[in-house]
Coordinates of C-alpha atoms in Angstrom, one line a residue:
Chain A
M10 CA -12.7 40.8 -21.6
T11 CA -12.1 39.0 -24.9
H12 CA -11.5 40.5 -28.4
P13 CA -11.9 37.8 -30.9
G14 CA -11.7 40.2 -33.9
I15 CA -8.5 41.8 -32.7
T16 CA -6.6 38.7 -31.8
A17 CA -7.4 37.2 -35.1
T18 CA -5.6 40.0 -37.1
T19 CA -2.0 39.8 -38.3
G20 CA 0.8 39.8 -35.8
S21 CA 2.4 43.2 -36.6
H22 CA -0.8 45.1 -35.6
P23 CA -0.2 47.1 -32.4
P24 CA -3.6 46.4 -30.8
R25 CA -3.1 42.7 -31.2
K26 CA 0.2 42.8 -29.4
D27 CA -1.5 44.6 -26.4
A28 CA -4.3 42.1 -26.3
A29 CA -2.0 39.2 -26.7
S30 CA 0.2 40.3 -23.8
R31 CA -2.8 41.0 -21.7
H32 CA -4.0 37.5 -22.5
G33 CA -0.6 36.2 -21.8
R34 CA -0.6 37.9 -18.4
A35 CA -4.0 36.5 -17.6
R36 CA -2.9 33.1 -18.6
S37 CA 0.2 33.4 -16.5
R38 CA -2.0 34.2 -13.5
T39 CA -4.2 31.3 -14.3
G40 CA -1.2 29.0 -14.6
A41 CA 0.1 30.0 -11.2
L42 CA -3.3 29.6 -9.7
F43 CA -3.8 26.1 -11.2
V44 CA -0.5 24.8 -9.9
T45 CA -0.8 26.3 -6.4
P46 CA -2.5 23.4 -4.7
Y47 CA 0.2 21.0 -6.0
V48 CA 3.0 23.3 -4.9
L49 CA 1.5 23.6 -1.5
F50 CA 1.2 19.8 -1.4
L51 CA 4.9 19.5 -2.4
L52 CA 5.9 21.9 0.4
V53 CA 3.8 20.3 3.1
V54 CA 4.5 16.7 2.3
F55 CA 8.1 16.8 0.9
A56 CA 10.0 20.0 1.5
V57 CA 9.0 20.7 5.1
P58 CA 9.4 17.1 6.4
L59 CA 12.8 16.9 4.6
V60 CA 14.1 20.1 6.3
Y61 CA 12.4 19.0 9.6
T62 CA 14.3 15.6 9.5
L63 CA 17.6 17.5 9.2
W64 CA 16.6 19.7 12.1
I65 CA 15.5 16.8 14.4
S66 CA 18.7 14.9 13.5
V67 CA 20.9 17.5 15.1
H68 CA 18.8 18.0 18.2
R69 CA 17.8 16.0 21.2
F70 CA 14.2 15.5 20.4
Y71 CA 11.4 14.0 22.5
F72 CA 7.8 13.2 21.8
T73 CA 5.6 15.2 24.1
A74 CA 2.0 14.9 25.0
P75 CA -0.2 17.3 22.9
G76 CA -0.2 20.8 24.4
T77 CA 3.0 20.4 26.4
H78 CA 6.4 21.6 25.4
A79 CA 9.8 20.2 25.9
D80 CA 13.1 21.8 24.9
S81 CA 15.1 20.3 22.1
P82 CA 18.7 21.2 22.7
W83 CA 21.2 21.3 19.9
V84 CA 23.5 18.2 20.0
G85 CA 25.4 18.5 16.8
L86 CA 26.4 15.2 15.3
S87 CA 25.9 13.1 18.4
N88 CA 22.8 11.4 16.9
Y89 CA 24.8 10.5 13.8
K90 CA 27.5 9.1 16.1
D91 CA 24.9 6.9 17.7
V92 CA 23.7 5.7 14.3
F93 CA 27.2 4.8 13.1
T94 CA 28.2 3.0 16.3
D95 CA 24.9 0.9 16.6
P96 CA 25.6 -2.6 15.4
V97 CA 22.0 -3.2 14.4
V98 CA 22.2 -0.3 11.9
G99 CA 25.2 -2.0 10.3
R100 CA 23.2 -5.2 10.2
A101 CA 20.2 -3.4 8.6
F102 CA 22.4 -1.9 5.8
L103 CA 24.0 -5.3 5.2
N104 CA 20.5 -6.8 4.9
I105 CA 19.7 -4.2 2.2
A106 CA 22.9 -5.2 0.4
V107 CA 21.8 -8.9 0.5
F108 CA 18.4 -7.8 -0.7
L109 CA 19.9 -5.9 -3.7
V110 CA 22.4 -8.6 -4.6
I111 CA 19.5 -11.1 -4.9
N112 CA 16.7 -8.8 -6.1
V113 CA 18.5 -6.7 -8.8
P114 CA 20.0 -9.5 -11.1
L115 CA 16.9 -11.7 -10.6
T116 CA 14.5 -8.9 -11.5
V117 CA 16.5 -7.8 -14.6
V118 CA 17.0 -11.2 -16.0
L119 CA 13.5 -12.6 -15.3
A120 CA 11.7 -9.4 -16.4
L121 CA 13.7 -9.1 -19.6
V122 CA 13.3 -12.8 -20.6
L123 CA 9.6 -12.8 -19.9
A124 CA 9.1 -9.5 -21.7
S125 CA 11.1 -10.8 -24.8
V126 CA 9.0 -13.9 -24.9
L127 CA 5.7 -11.9 -24.5
N128 CA 6.8 -9.5 -27.2
A129 CA 6.3 -12.1 -29.9
K130 CA 2.9 -12.8 -31.5
I131 CA 1.6 -15.5 -29.2
R132 CA -1.7 -16.8 -28.1
F133 CA -3.1 -15.9 -24.6
R134 CA -0.8 -12.9 -24.5
A135 CA -3.3 -10.8 -22.5
F136 CA -3.8 -13.6 -20.0
F137 CA 0.0 -14.0 -19.4
R138 CA 0.4 -10.3 -19.0
A139 CA -2.4 -10.1 -16.5
A140 CA -1.1 -13.1 -14.6
Y141 CA 2.4 -11.5 -14.2
Y142 CA 0.9 -8.1 -13.2
L143 CA -1.5 -9.5 -10.6
P144 CA 0.9 -9.6 -7.6
Y145 CA 2.1 -6.0 -8.4
I146 CA -1.4 -4.6 -8.0
T147 CA -2.3 -6.7 -4.9
A148 CA -1.7 -5.4 -1.4
S149 CA 1.5 -6.6 0.3
V150 CA -0.4 -7.4 3.5
A151 CA -2.7 -9.8 1.6
L152 CA 0.2 -11.5 -0.2
V153 CA 2.3 -11.7 3.0
A154 CA -0.5 -13.7 4.5
V155 CA -0.4 -16.3 1.8
W156 CA 3.4 -16.5 1.8
Q157 CA 3.5 -17.0 5.6
F158 CA 1.1 -19.9 5.0
L159 CA 3.1 -21.3 2.0
F160 CA 6.5 -21.1 3.7
G161 CA 5.6 -21.5 7.4
A162 CA 7.1 -24.4 9.4
D163 CA 4.2 -26.7 8.6
G164 CA 3.3 -24.9 5.4
F165 CA 2.7 -26.1 1.9
V166 CA 6.3 -25.9 0.7
N167 CA 7.7 -27.8 3.6
N168 CA 5.1 -30.5 3.3
L169 CA 6.1 -30.8 -0.4
L170 CA 9.8 -31.0 0.5
G171 CA 9.3 -33.5 3.3
S172 CA 12.7 -34.2 5.0
H173 CA 14.5 -31.7 2.7
A174 CA 12.7 -28.8 4.3
P175 CA 15.1 -26.3 6.0
D176 CA 15.4 -26.3 9.8
P177 CA 14.6 -23.8 11.2
S178 CA 12.0 -23.0 8.6
W179 CA 12.3 -20.4 5.9
L180 CA 11.0 -17.3 7.6
V181 CA 12.5 -17.9 11.0
N182 CA 15.9 -19.0 9.7
S183 CA 18.6 -16.3 10.2
H184 CA 20.3 -17.3 6.9
L185 CA 17.1 -17.5 4.9
A186 CA 14.9 -14.7 6.2
M187 CA 16.4 -11.9 4.1
P188 CA 16.7 -14.0 0.9
M189 CA 13.0 -14.9 1.4
I190 CA 12.1 -11.2 1.6
A191 CA 14.2 -10.6 -1.6
F192 CA 12.4 -13.4 -3.4
F193 CA 9.0 -12.2 -2.2
V194 CA 9.6 -8.6 -3.4
T195 CA 11.1 -9.9 -6.7
W196 CA 8.0 -12.0 -7.3
K197 CA 5.6 -9.2 -6.3
Q198 CA 7.2 -6.5 -8.4
L199 CA 8.2 -8.5 -11.4
G200 CA 5.1 -7.8 -13.5
F201 CA 5.7 -4.0 -13.3
F202 CA 9.2 -4.5 -14.7
V203 CA 7.9 -6.9 -17.4
M204 CA 5.6 -4.1 -18.6
L205 CA 8.4 -1.6 -18.5
Y206 CA 10.6 -3.9 -20.6
L207 CA 7.7 -4.6 -23.0
A208 CA 7.4 -0.9 -23.6
A209 CA 11.2 -0.6 -24.1
L210 CA 11.3 -3.4 -26.5
Q211 CA 9.0 -1.5 -28.9
N212 CA 11.8 0.9 -29.4
V213 CA 14.4 -1.7 -30.4
G214 CA 14.6 -1.6 -34.3
K215 CA 13.5 -4.7 -36.1
E216 CA 16.1 -4.1 -38.7
L217 CA 18.8 -4.7 -36.1
Y218 CA 17.5 -8.3 -35.6
E219 CA 17.5 -8.8 -39.4
A220 CA 21.0 -7.5 -39.7
A221 CA 22.2 -9.7 -36.9
S222 CA 20.5 -12.7 -38.4
V223 CA 22.1 -12.1 -41.8
D224 CA 25.4 -12.0 -40.0
G225 CA 24.7 -15.4 -38.7
A226 CA 23.8 -14.6 -35.1
G227 CA 21.7 -17.2 -33.4
R228 CA 18.8 -16.3 -31.1
V229 CA 20.8 -16.2 -27.9
R230 CA 23.5 -14.1 -29.6
Q231 CA 20.8 -11.7 -31.0
F232 CA 19.3 -11.4 -27.5
L233 CA 22.7 -10.6 -26.0
S234 CA 23.9 -8.2 -28.8
V235 CA 20.7 -6.5 -29.8
T236 CA 18.0 -6.8 -27.1
V237 CA 20.1 -6.3 -24.0
P238 CA 21.9 -3.1 -25.3
G239 CA 18.6 -1.9 -26.9
V240 CA 16.8 -1.8 -23.6
R241 CA 19.6 -0.4 -21.5
P242 CA 17.8 2.8 -20.4
A243 CA 15.0 0.6 -19.0
T244 CA 17.5 -1.5 -17.2
T245 CA 18.9 1.6 -15.5
L246 CA 15.4 2.5 -14.4
V247 CA 14.8 -1.0 -13.1
V248 CA 18.0 -0.9 -11.1
I249 CA 17.1 2.5 -9.6
Y250 CA 13.6 1.4 -8.7
A251 CA 15.0 -1.8 -7.1
I252 CA 17.3 0.4 -4.9
I253 CA 14.4 2.6 -3.9
T254 CA 12.3 -0.4 -3.1
G255 CA 15.1 -1.8 -1.0
A256 CA 15.5 1.5 0.9
N257 CA 11.7 1.5 1.5
L258 CA 11.4 -2.0 2.8
F259 CA 9.1 -2.1 5.8
S260 CA 5.9 -4.3 5.6
E261 CA 7.8 -7.4 4.4
P262 CA 10.3 -7.6 7.3
Y263 CA 7.7 -6.4 9.8
L264 CA 5.0 -8.8 8.8
L265 CA 6.6 -11.7 6.8
T266 CA 9.5 -12.3 9.3
G267 CA 7.8 -11.1 12.5
G268 CA 9.4 -7.7 13.2
G269 CA 12.8 -8.3 11.6
G270 CA 13.5 -12.0 11.9
P271 CA 15.8 -13.8 14.4
D272 CA 18.7 -11.5 15.6
H273 CA 17.7 -8.7 13.3
A274 CA 18.5 -11.1 10.3
S275 CA 15.9 -9.2 8.2
T276 CA 15.7 -5.8 9.9
S277 CA 15.6 -3.0 7.3
P278 CA 16.6 0.6 7.9
V279 CA 13.0 1.8 7.7
L280 CA 11.9 -0.9 10.1
L281 CA 14.6 0.2 12.4
M282 CA 13.5 3.8 12.1
Y283 CA 10.0 2.7 13.1
Q284 CA 11.3 0.6 16.1
K285 CA 13.8 3.2 17.3
G286 CA 11.7 6.3 16.5
I287 CA 8.2 5.4 17.4
E288 CA 8.3 2.2 19.5
Q289 CA 11.3 3.2 21.6
G290 CA 10.8 7.0 21.5
H291 CA 14.1 8.1 19.9
P292 CA 12.9 10.1 16.9
D293 CA 16.2 12.0 16.8
F294 CA 18.1 8.7 16.2
A295 CA 15.6 7.7 13.6
A296 CA 15.9 11.1 11.8
A297 CA 19.7 10.8 11.6
L298 CA 19.3 7.2 10.4
G299 CA 16.9 8.5 7.7
V300 CA 19.4 11.1 6.5
V301 CA 22.1 8.5 6.3
L302 CA 19.7 6.3 4.4
V303 CA 19.0 9.0 1.8
C304 CA 22.7 9.6 1.3
F305 CA 23.2 5.8 0.9
V306 CA 20.4 5.7 -1.7
L307 CA 21.8 8.6 -3.7
V308 CA 25.3 7.2 -3.8
I309 CA 24.2 3.7 -4.8
S310 CA 21.8 5.0 -7.4
L311 CA 24.5 7.2 -9.0
A312 CA 26.9 4.3 -9.0
A313 CA 24.4 1.9 -10.5
R314 CA 23.5 4.5 -13.2
K315 CA 27.2 4.8 -14.1
L316 CA 27.5 1.1 -14.2
T317 CA 24.5 0.3 -16.4
E318 CA 25.1 3.2 -18.8
K319 CA 28.7 2.4 -19.3
G320 CA 28.1 0.2 -22.4
N321 CA 29.4 -3.3 -22.8
Chain B
M17 CA 15.7 -19.5 -28.0
I18 CA 13.9 -17.6 -25.4
A19 CA 14.8 -14.3 -26.9
S20 CA 13.5 -14.9 -30.4
T21 CA 11.5 -12.1 -32.0
P22 CA 9.0 -12.1 -34.9
A23 CA 11.7 -10.7 -37.1
A24 CA 14.0 -13.6 -36.3
D25 CA 11.3 -16.1 -37.1
D26 CA 10.6 -14.4 -40.4
A27 CA 14.3 -14.4 -41.3
I28 CA 14.5 -18.1 -40.7
T29 CA 11.5 -19.1 -42.7
D30 CA 12.5 -16.9 -45.6
T31 CA 15.4 -19.1 -46.6
A32 CA 13.6 -21.7 -48.8
E33 CA 16.1 -24.6 -48.6
Q34 CA 15.9 -24.7 -44.9
T35 CA 12.1 -25.0 -44.6
R36 CA 12.0 -28.4 -43.0
P37 CA 14.7 -27.9 -40.3
A38 CA 13.6 -24.3 -39.7
G39 CA 10.1 -25.5 -39.3
I40 CA 11.2 -28.0 -36.7
R41 CA 13.4 -25.5 -35.0
R42 CA 10.6 -23.0 -34.9
S43 CA 8.1 -25.3 -33.3
W44 CA 10.7 -26.2 -30.7
G45 CA 11.1 -22.5 -30.1
T46 CA 7.4 -22.0 -29.8
A47 CA 7.0 -24.9 -27.4
A48 CA 9.8 -23.6 -25.2
R49 CA 8.3 -20.2 -25.2
Y50 CA 4.9 -21.5 -24.1
L51 CA 6.5 -23.8 -21.5
L52 CA 8.3 -20.8 -20.0
L53 CA 5.3 -18.6 -20.0
A54 CA 3.1 -21.4 -18.5
L55 CA 5.7 -22.0 -15.7
G56 CA 5.8 -18.3 -15.0
A57 CA 2.0 -18.1 -14.9
V58 CA 1.8 -21.0 -12.4
A59 CA 4.4 -19.4 -10.2
F60 CA 2.5 -16.1 -10.3
L61 CA -1.0 -17.4 -10.0
F62 CA -0.6 -20.4 -7.5
P63 CA -0.5 -18.2 -4.4
F64 CA -3.7 -16.5 -5.5
Y65 CA -5.4 -19.9 -6.1
Y66 CA -4.2 -21.1 -2.7
M67 CA -5.5 -17.9 -1.1
I68 CA -9.0 -18.5 -2.5
V69 CA -9.1 -22.2 -1.8
G70 CA -7.6 -21.8 1.7
S71 CA -10.1 -19.1 2.5
L72 CA -13.0 -21.4 1.7
R73 CA -11.9 -24.6 3.4
N74 CA -13.4 -25.7 6.7
T75 CA -10.0 -26.5 8.2
T76 CA -7.0 -24.8 6.5
T77 CA -3.7 -26.7 6.9
G78 CA -0.4 -26.7 5.1
D79 CA -0.9 -30.2 3.8
V80 CA -0.3 -30.7 0.1
S81 CA -3.8 -32.1 -0.2
S82 CA -5.2 -28.9 1.1
A83 CA -4.6 -27.3 -2.4
V84 CA -7.7 -29.2 -3.5
P85 CA -11.0 -27.6 -2.7
S86 CA -13.1 -29.8 -0.4
G87 CA -15.5 -29.1 2.5
L88 CA -16.1 -25.6 1.3
T89 CA -17.6 -23.0 3.6
A90 CA -18.0 -19.3 3.9
G91 CA -17.3 -19.6 7.7
N92 CA -13.8 -18.0 7.5
Y93 CA -15.3 -14.8 6.1
T94 CA -17.8 -14.7 8.9
A95 CA -14.9 -15.3 11.4
V96 CA -12.6 -12.6 10.1
N97 CA -15.6 -10.2 9.9
G98 CA -16.3 -10.9 13.6
A99 CA -12.6 -10.3 14.6
I100 CA -11.9 -7.1 12.7
S101 CA -15.3 -5.9 11.4
L102 CA -14.7 -6.0 7.7
G103 CA -17.4 -3.6 6.7
R104 CA -15.9 -0.8 8.8
S105 CA -12.4 -1.4 7.6
L106 CA -13.5 -1.5 4.0
L107 CA -15.3 1.7 4.5
N108 CA -12.2 3.3 5.9
S109 CA -10.1 2.0 3.0
G110 CA -12.7 3.4 0.7
I111 CA -12.8 6.8 2.2
M112 CA -9.0 7.1 2.2
T113 CA -8.8 5.9 -1.5
V114 CA -11.6 8.0 -2.8
G115 CA -10.1 11.1 -1.0
V116 CA -6.8 10.5 -2.7
L117 CA -8.4 9.9 -6.0
L118 CA -10.5 13.1 -5.9
C119 CA -7.6 15.3 -4.9
T120 CA -5.4 13.7 -7.5
L121 CA -8.0 14.1 -10.2
V122 CA -9.0 17.7 -9.4
F123 CA -5.7 19.2 -8.4
G124 CA -3.5 16.9 -10.5
V125 CA -5.4 17.7 -13.7
L126 CA -5.1 21.5 -13.0
A127 CA -1.4 21.2 -12.3
G128 CA -0.8 18.9 -15.3
Y129 CA -2.7 21.3 -17.6
A130 CA -0.8 24.4 -16.2
L131 CA 2.6 22.6 -16.6
A132 CA 1.8 21.6 -20.2
R133 CA -0.2 24.5 -21.6
L134 CA 0.3 27.7 -19.6
Q135 CA 3.3 29.9 -19.1
F136 CA 4.0 31.2 -15.6
R137 CA 6.9 32.0 -13.4
G138 CA 8.5 29.1 -11.7
R139 CA 7.0 26.5 -14.2
G140 CA 10.5 25.0 -14.7
S141 CA 11.1 24.6 -11.0
V142 CA 7.7 23.0 -10.3
F143 CA 8.4 20.5 -13.1
A144 CA 11.8 19.8 -11.7
S145 CA 10.4 19.2 -8.3
L146 CA 7.8 16.9 -9.7
L147 CA 10.6 14.7 -11.2
L148 CA 12.7 14.9 -8.0
V149 CA 9.8 13.9 -5.8
Q150 CA 9.4 10.7 -7.7
M151 CA 13.0 9.8 -6.8
V152 CA 12.7 10.4 -3.0
P153 CA 12.0 7.2 -1.1
F154 CA 8.7 8.3 0.5
Q155 CA 9.0 6.2 3.6
L156 CA 12.1 8.2 4.6
L157 CA 9.7 11.1 5.2
T158 CA 7.4 9.0 7.3
L159 CA 8.9 9.9 10.6
P160 CA 8.9 13.8 10.3
L161 CA 5.5 13.5 8.6
Y162 CA 4.3 11.5 11.6
V163 CA 5.6 14.1 14.0
L164 CA 4.0 16.9 12.0
V165 CA 0.7 15.3 11.2
V166 CA 0.0 13.4 14.4
R167 CA 1.8 15.5 17.0
D168 CA 1.7 19.0 15.7
Y169 CA -1.5 19.1 13.6
G170 CA -3.4 16.6 15.8
L171 CA -4.6 14.6 12.8
G172 CA -4.1 11.1 14.2
D173 CA -7.1 8.8 13.7
N174 CA -8.4 11.4 11.2
Y175 CA -9.2 10.8 7.5
I176 CA -7.4 14.0 6.5
G177 CA -4.3 12.8 8.2
M178 CA -4.5 9.5 6.4
I179 CA -5.1 11.1 3.0
L180 CA -2.6 14.0 3.3
P181 CA 0.7 12.4 2.3
F182 CA -0.8 10.8 -0.9
A183 CA -3.3 13.6 -1.7
I184 CA -1.8 14.5 -5.1
N185 CA -0.1 11.6 -6.9
S186 CA 2.9 13.1 -8.7
T187 CA 3.1 10.2 -11.3
A188 CA -0.5 11.1 -12.2
V189 CA 0.4 14.8 -12.6
F190 CA 3.2 13.8 -14.9
L191 CA 0.9 11.6 -16.9
F192 CA -1.6 14.4 -17.3
R193 CA 1.1 16.8 -18.4
Q194 CA 2.4 14.4 -21.0
F195 CA -1.1 13.9 -22.4
F196 CA -2.0 17.6 -22.6
L197 CA 1.4 18.3 -24.2
Q198 CA 0.6 15.9 -27.0
M199 CA -2.6 17.7 -28.0
P200 CA -2.3 20.1 -31.0
Q201 CA -1.6 23.7 -30.1
S202 CA -4.1 24.9 -32.7
L203 CA -6.9 23.4 -30.7
F204 CA -6.1 25.6 -27.7
E205 CA -5.5 28.7 -29.8
A206 CA -8.8 28.3 -31.5
A207 CA -10.6 28.0 -28.2
R208 CA -8.8 31.0 -26.8
I209 CA -9.7 33.1 -29.9
D210 CA -13.3 32.1 -29.4
G211 CA -13.0 33.6 -25.9
A212 CA -13.0 30.6 -23.8
G213 CA -11.3 30.8 -20.4
E214 CA -8.6 28.3 -19.4
L215 CA -10.9 26.5 -17.0
R216 CA -13.5 26.1 -19.7
I217 CA -10.9 24.9 -22.3
L218 CA -9.6 22.4 -19.8
W219 CA -13.1 21.1 -18.9
K220 CA -14.7 21.2 -22.3
I221 CA -11.9 20.3 -24.7
A222 CA -8.7 19.0 -23.1
L223 CA -10.3 16.7 -20.4
P224 CA -12.6 14.8 -22.7
M225 CA -9.7 14.0 -25.0
A226 CA -7.6 12.9 -22.1
R227 CA -9.9 10.1 -21.0
P228 CA -7.4 7.3 -21.4
A229 CA -4.9 9.2 -19.3
V230 CA -7.5 9.9 -16.6
L231 CA -8.4 6.2 -16.6
T232 CA -4.7 5.1 -16.3
A233 CA -4.1 7.7 -13.6
M234 CA -7.1 6.5 -11.6
L235 CA -5.8 2.9 -11.8
L236 CA -2.3 3.9 -10.8
T237 CA -3.6 6.1 -8.0
F238 CA -6.1 3.6 -6.7
I239 CA -3.7 0.8 -5.9
G240 CA -1.4 3.1 -3.8
P241 CA -3.7 4.2 -0.9
W242 CA -5.8 1.0 -1.1
N243 CA -2.7 -1.2 -0.5
E244 CA -0.7 1.2 1.7
F245 CA 0.2 -0.2 5.1
L246 CA 2.9 1.8 6.9
W247 CA 1.3 5.3 6.9
P248 CA -2.2 4.4 8.0
F249 CA -0.6 1.9 10.5
L250 CA 1.2 4.9 12.1
V251 CA -1.7 7.3 12.0
T252 CA -4.6 5.1 13.1
K253 CA -4.6 3.7 16.6
D254 CA -8.4 3.5 16.8
A255 CA -9.6 0.2 15.3
D256 CA -12.7 2.0 14.0
K257 CA -10.6 4.2 11.8
Q258 CA -8.2 1.6 10.5
P259 CA -8.3 0.7 6.8
L260 CA -8.4 -3.0 5.9
A261 CA -4.7 -3.5 5.3
V262 CA -3.9 -2.3 8.8
S263 CA -6.6 -4.3 10.6
L264 CA -5.7 -7.4 8.6
A265 CA -2.0 -6.9 9.6
S266 CA -3.0 -6.6 13.3
F267 CA -5.0 -9.8 12.9
L268 CA -2.0 -11.4 11.3
S269 CA 0.3 -10.5 14.2
N270 CA -1.8 -10.8 17.3
L271 CA -5.5 -11.7 16.9
Q272 CA -5.3 -15.1 15.3
G273 CA -6.0 -17.0 18.4
T274 CA -9.5 -15.6 18.6
V275 CA -11.0 -17.7 15.8
A276 CA -11.3 -21.4 15.2
N277 CA -9.5 -21.6 11.8
P278 CA -7.1 -18.7 11.9
T279 CA -5.3 -19.4 8.7
G280 CA -8.5 -19.7 6.8
A281 CA -9.8 -16.5 8.3
L282 CA -6.6 -14.7 7.5
L283 CA -6.8 -15.9 3.9
A284 CA -10.4 -14.8 3.7
G285 CA -9.4 -11.3 4.8
A286 CA -6.6 -11.3 2.3
C287 CA -9.1 -12.2 -0.4
V288 CA -11.3 -9.3 0.6
L289 CA -8.4 -6.9 0.6
A290 CA -7.1 -8.1 -2.8
A291 CA -10.4 -8.3 -4.6
P292 CA -11.2 -4.6 -5.4
A293 CA -7.8 -3.8 -6.9
V294 CA -7.7 -7.1 -8.9
A295 CA -11.3 -6.6 -10.1
L296 CA -10.6 -3.0 -11.2
F297 CA -7.5 -4.1 -13.0
L298 CA -9.2 -6.9 -14.9
L299 CA -12.1 -4.7 -15.8
F300 CA -10.0 -1.9 -17.2
Q301 CA -7.1 -4.0 -18.4
R302 CA -7.7 -3.2 -22.1
H303 CA -7.2 0.5 -21.4
F304 CA -4.1 0.0 -19.3
T305 CA -1.3 -0.5 -21.8
S306 CA 2.4 -0.8 -21.2
T307 CA 3.1 2.5 -23.0
D308 CA 1.0 4.3 -20.4
I309 CA 3.0 2.8 -17.6
D310 CA 6.2 3.7 -19.4
S311 CA 5.3 7.3 -19.8
G312 CA 4.1 7.5 -16.3
V313 CA 7.3 6.2 -15.0
K314 CA 9.9 8.0 -17.1
G315 CA 11.2 11.0 -15.3

């Protein structure tokens, strides 16, 4: 099968070319073979469900007991019409907007500031990094349990605030439920973005800071004119990740604010997909909502990308 | 002040006449920096501290004084164990996580190696899909996946059904590819001239050199299925098959009345759920650098 002597000779030799191309073909087969399980996985877990969502969204679709069959008649865009006329859907998207308005600026500013501070030579650096990263690697369900306890009606925070505590309390207050979720997610994910910015800061040239300092720029000025533009690609990534997180919100509204808060104050599109699709048995409505959500994510992501890459 | 860098500090101390004021300014800057970091650390660590203290107290209330450990007991752990059978849930979490890890390591390494080191038709499209997949909000696929996996394939309350959507972590595949790509081409050529097959080259040469990538990928992959809630929540109705995140969530929403100190029991369960991921992270922290995360995330 192998010809070490031949393949080692100079390139112009005809036998080598044969052997090389034979080897090349074998390697091509091996490559295709190696990648097959992954391709199958992508097909089964991403491509098929994606196409299936589109199909369900234009049919009247029912869950049936295993082994039985029900017709799924074509209904065109009627599911989409239901989605667009449902006031709760509008509320869910508004909630995501509230989430993004709080989460994105807070994440960008806090993560960049903490990363800049951590980027210097300081003591206990590893400790601080680990501390910030801890919530990110911990399960939402575990952290939600603690937050419920901290921010509950007779929880730690309200006891600390005494008469200044909000009424109704944080998680059951229709004005505060969604902001609380935004704060929770910001807190939970921040460590990941700090790490991202730490990596990005390695690529900002030290000579830029020297030049700025020679020009008389103070530290704040240096931060604004050198650091912020220097890590712009990372900022774009942070914003897009935040949007995807917002689009994926489920456990937090479901568990933290008891199934979407008072009057859907913290209902998210994915939570609504679960409630409509699985709890109430309208998977066709949920599929259409999913398609709308994907379009929403794409548009917002593109817009955010344009905005962050635009320069000053 | 917050944004100062080592370079800025050096530039200030370099100017000799300003030594005194600069020194003062620098110590102020350092103090502010540590103050900020310490405040941040408190905000990040306090909930964890409260979780542990609350899980050990005899009666767990929201009083400010309850942040101080007193009257410590392991009773909450016994209570939550009685309500949701911790051992069984932990075993389910473990099976799901190990299944995902194994699939990602075996199939992910193969795919990463092929994408980095082998030519084949469709390589470009596979790589493009890999990047695209990382941008698709996964939970949007939850509903059709639920219909397919639970209704059509009959894999509800089944470990394969739980593992399937996460079986091969695309971020890990990307990480493997980047790592194999960095290795010198001559290494692979030499091995091929010596007559080694691709599988042998991968196993004997590439993989041992890729150990840091494997370690990072394992950490990245571990926290996903271990912490995942929505998917196993949909797929498992049988309490004997539910992973800990799901059984703890059902305890959180409707079983709290069954124990004497529900908050303490809940926090005890939270501690058990959090501990493995936190322990792994602290153990392997040294190997888990920010550059790894960065390269795993770019795409």
